[in-house]
Short mmCIF file of C-alpha atoms in Angstrom, two decimals:
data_model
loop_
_atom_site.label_atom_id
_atom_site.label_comp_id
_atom_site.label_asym_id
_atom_site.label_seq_id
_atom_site.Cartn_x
_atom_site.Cartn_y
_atom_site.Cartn_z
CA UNK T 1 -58.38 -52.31 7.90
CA UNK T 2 -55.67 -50.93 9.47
CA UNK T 3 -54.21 -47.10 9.54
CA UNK T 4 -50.74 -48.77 9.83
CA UNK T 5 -50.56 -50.65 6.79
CA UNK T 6 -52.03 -53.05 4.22
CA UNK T 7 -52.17 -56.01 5.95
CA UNK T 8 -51.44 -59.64 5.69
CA UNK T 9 -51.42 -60.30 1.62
CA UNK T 10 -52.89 -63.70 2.57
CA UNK T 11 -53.70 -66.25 4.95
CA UNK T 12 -50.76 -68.17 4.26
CA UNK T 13 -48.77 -64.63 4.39
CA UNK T 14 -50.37 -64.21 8.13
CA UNK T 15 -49.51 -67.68 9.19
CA UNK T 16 -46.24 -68.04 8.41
CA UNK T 17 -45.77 -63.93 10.20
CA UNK T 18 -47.21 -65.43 13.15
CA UNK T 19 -45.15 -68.69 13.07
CA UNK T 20 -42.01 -66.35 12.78
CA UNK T 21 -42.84 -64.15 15.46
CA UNK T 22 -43.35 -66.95 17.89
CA UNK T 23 -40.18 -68.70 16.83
CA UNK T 24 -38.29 -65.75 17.46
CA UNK T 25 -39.75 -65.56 21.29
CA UNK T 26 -38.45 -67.17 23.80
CA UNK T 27 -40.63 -67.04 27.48
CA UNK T 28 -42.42 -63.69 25.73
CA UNK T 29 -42.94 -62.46 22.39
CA UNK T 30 -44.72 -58.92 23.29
CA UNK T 31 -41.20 -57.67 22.44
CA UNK T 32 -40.63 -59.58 19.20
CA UNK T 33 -44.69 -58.65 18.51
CA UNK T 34 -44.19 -55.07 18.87
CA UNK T 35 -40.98 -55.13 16.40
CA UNK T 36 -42.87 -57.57 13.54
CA UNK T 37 -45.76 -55.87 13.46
CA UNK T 38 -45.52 -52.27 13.71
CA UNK T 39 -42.20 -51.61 12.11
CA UNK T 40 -41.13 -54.64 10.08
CA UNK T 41 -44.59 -55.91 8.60
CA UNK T 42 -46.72 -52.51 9.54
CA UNK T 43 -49.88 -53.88 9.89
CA UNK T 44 -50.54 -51.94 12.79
CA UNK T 45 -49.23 -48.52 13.97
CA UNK T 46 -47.84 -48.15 17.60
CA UNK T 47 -51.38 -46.35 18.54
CA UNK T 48 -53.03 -49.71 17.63
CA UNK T 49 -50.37 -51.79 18.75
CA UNK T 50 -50.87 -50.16 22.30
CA UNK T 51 -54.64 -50.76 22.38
CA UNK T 52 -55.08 -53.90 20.89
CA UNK T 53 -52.69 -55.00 23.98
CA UNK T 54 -54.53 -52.81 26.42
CA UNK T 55 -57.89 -55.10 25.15
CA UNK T 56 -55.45 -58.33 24.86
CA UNK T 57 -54.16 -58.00 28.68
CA UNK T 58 -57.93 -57.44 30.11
CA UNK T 59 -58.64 -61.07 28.14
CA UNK T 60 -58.57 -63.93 29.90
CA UNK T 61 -55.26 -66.17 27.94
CA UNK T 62 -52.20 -65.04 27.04
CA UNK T 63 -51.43 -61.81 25.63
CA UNK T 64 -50.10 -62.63 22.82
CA UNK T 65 -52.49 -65.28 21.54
CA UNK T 66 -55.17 -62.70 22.11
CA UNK T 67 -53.31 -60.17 20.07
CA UNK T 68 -53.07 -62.96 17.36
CA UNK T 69 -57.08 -63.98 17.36
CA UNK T 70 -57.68 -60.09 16.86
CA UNK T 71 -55.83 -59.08 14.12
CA UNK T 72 -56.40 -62.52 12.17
CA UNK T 73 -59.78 -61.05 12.74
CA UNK T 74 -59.33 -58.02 11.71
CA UNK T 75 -58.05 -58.99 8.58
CA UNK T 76 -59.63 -62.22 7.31
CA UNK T 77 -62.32 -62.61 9.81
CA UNK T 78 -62.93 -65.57 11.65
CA UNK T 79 -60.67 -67.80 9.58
CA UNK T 80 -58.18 -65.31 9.86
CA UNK T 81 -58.50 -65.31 13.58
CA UNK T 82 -57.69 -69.22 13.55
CA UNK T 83 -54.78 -69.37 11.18
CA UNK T 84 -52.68 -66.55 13.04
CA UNK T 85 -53.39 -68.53 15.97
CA UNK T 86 -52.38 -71.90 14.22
CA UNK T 87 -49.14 -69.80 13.34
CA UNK T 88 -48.44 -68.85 16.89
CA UNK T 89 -49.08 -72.24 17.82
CA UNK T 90 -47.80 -75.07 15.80
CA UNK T 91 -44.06 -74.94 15.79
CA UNK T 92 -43.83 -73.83 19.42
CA UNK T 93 -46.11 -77.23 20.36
CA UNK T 94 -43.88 -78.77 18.00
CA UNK T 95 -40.54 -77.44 19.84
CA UNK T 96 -41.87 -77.88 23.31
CA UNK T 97 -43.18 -81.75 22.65
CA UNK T 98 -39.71 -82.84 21.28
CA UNK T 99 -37.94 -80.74 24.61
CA UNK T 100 -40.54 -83.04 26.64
CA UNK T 101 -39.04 -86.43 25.01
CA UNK T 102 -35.63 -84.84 25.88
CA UNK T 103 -36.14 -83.50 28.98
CA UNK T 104 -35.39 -85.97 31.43
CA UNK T 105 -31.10 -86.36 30.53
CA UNK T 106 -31.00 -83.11 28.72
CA UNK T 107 -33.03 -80.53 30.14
CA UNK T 108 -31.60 -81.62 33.78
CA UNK T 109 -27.85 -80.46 33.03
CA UNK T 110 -26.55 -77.45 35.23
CA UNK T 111 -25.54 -75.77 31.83
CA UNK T 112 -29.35 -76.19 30.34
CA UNK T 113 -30.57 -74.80 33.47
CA UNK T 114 -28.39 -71.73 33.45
CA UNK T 115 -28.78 -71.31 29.90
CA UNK T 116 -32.80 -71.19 30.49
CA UNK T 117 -32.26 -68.71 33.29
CA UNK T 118 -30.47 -66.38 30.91
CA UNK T 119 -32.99 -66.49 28.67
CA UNK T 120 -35.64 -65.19 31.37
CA UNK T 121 -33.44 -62.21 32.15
CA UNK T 122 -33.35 -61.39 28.62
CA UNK T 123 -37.00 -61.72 28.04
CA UNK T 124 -37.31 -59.25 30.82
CA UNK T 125 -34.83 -57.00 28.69
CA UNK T 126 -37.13 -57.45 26.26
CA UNK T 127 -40.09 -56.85 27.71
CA UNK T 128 -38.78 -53.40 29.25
CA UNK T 129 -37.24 -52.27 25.72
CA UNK T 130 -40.73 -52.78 24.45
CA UNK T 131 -41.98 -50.77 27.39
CA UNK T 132 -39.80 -47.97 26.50
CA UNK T 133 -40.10 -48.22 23.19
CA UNK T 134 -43.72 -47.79 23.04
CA UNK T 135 -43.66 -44.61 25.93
CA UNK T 136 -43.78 -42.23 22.91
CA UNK T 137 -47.55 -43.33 22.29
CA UNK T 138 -48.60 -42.15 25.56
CA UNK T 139 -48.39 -38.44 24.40
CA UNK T 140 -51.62 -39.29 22.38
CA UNK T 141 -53.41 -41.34 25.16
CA UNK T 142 -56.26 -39.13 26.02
CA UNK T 143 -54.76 -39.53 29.65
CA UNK T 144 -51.80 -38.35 28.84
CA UNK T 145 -47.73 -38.88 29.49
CA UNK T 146 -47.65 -38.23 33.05
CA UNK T 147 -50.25 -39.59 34.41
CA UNK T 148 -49.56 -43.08 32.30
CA UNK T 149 -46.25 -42.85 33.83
CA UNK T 150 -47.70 -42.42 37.64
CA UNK T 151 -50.26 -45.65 36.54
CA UNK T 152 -47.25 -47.48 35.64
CA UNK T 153 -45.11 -46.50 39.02
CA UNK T 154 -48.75 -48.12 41.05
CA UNK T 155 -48.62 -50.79 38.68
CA UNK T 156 -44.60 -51.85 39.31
CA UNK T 157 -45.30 -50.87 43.58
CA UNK T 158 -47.94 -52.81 43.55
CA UNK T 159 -46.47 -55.71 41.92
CA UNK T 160 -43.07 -55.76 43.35
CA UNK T 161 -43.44 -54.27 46.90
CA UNK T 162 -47.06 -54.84 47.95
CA UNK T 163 -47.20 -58.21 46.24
CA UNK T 164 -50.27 -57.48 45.02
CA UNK T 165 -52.81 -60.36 43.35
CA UNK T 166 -52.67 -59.53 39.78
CA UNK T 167 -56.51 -59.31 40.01
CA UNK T 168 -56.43 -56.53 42.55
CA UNK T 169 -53.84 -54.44 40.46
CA UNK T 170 -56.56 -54.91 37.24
CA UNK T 171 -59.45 -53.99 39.39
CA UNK T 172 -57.78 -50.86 41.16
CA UNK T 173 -55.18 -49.47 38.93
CA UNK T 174 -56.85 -50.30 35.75
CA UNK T 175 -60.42 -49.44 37.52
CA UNK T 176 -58.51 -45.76 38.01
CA UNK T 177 -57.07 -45.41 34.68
CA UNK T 178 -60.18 -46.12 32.97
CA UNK T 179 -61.73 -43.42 35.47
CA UNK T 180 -59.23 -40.97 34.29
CA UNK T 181 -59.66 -41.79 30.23
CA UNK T 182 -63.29 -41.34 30.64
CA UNK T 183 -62.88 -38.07 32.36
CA UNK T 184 -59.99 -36.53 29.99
CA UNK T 185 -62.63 -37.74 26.59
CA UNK T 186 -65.30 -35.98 28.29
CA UNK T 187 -63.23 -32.82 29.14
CA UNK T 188 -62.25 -33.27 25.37
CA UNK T 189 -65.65 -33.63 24.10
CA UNK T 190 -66.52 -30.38 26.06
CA UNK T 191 -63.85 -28.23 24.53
CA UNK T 192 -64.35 -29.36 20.71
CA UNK T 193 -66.87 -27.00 18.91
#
């Protein structure tokens, strides 16, 4: 289990958590993720939080349905895997099939259309709040604060001024800060007696 807290009391208890954390996401839920499951439900702490999305973002879906298949794992096994995704699932498929029926009067309207782009801009808010929210973790990376932050600076350059493939950022970037994790838990290893 985890160091962060007791868990899910059920599977029922873990669907419904995931059905409210993707209800309360709109074009991301990292954010809302973060929030729900480190400090409202703590099921995780923000050292765990921080990995698990580490492993969830190498994974080929989205991040957060990976993050839900693991911890429904972690928890409840293999069932529990499937209901958290069920949970992050149902009611947004629910949502998005009755915006399809409405979608061509409805969804067409200058006012719709502005209202989804202010949505984006806040799930961009979001996603940076959770970004800075989460910094204080990188003091106990084995890599360390400073050199996170410089991974993250190649990370945004490479992404927003070299337009980078997202594949190319993952195999360089994340190629060098694995290099440099491996090297500070060897120097680590070396120094413990």
């Amino acid at each position: 289990m985890s160091e962060g807290g007791a868990g899910p009391r059920s599977l029922c208890h873990l669907f419904w958590a995931f059905s409210r954390l993707a209800l309360q996401g709109f074009g991301g839920v990292l954010a809302v993720a973060q929030r729900e499951l480190v400090e409202r439900l703590g099921w995780m702490t923000r050292e765990e939080f921080v990995e698990t999305l580490a492993v969830a973002q190498v994974l080929p879906g989205p991040n957060i349905v990976n993050i839900s298949l693991m911890i429904g794992d972690r928890f409840f096994g293999l069932r529990g895997a499937m209901v958290a995704l069920a949970g992050m699932m149902v009611f947004p498929a629910v949502i998005v099939l009755i915006l399809a029926a409405l979608s061509t009067t409805w969804l067409a309207s200058p006012r719709m259309t502005g209202a989804l782009r202010g949505m984006g801009a806040v799930s961009a808010g979001l996603i940076l709040a959770t970004g800075l929210k989460l910094l204080p973790s990188l003091k106990q990376n084995p890599v360390g604060l400073w050199p996170g932050l410089a991974l993250a600076a190649l990370v945004i350059g490479a992404t927003v001024w070299l337009k980078l493939p997202l594949f190319w950022i993952v195999l360089s970037v994340g190629g060098l800060g694995m290099a440099l994790a491996l090297l500070a838990l060897r120097r680590a290893r070396d120094v413990q007696p």
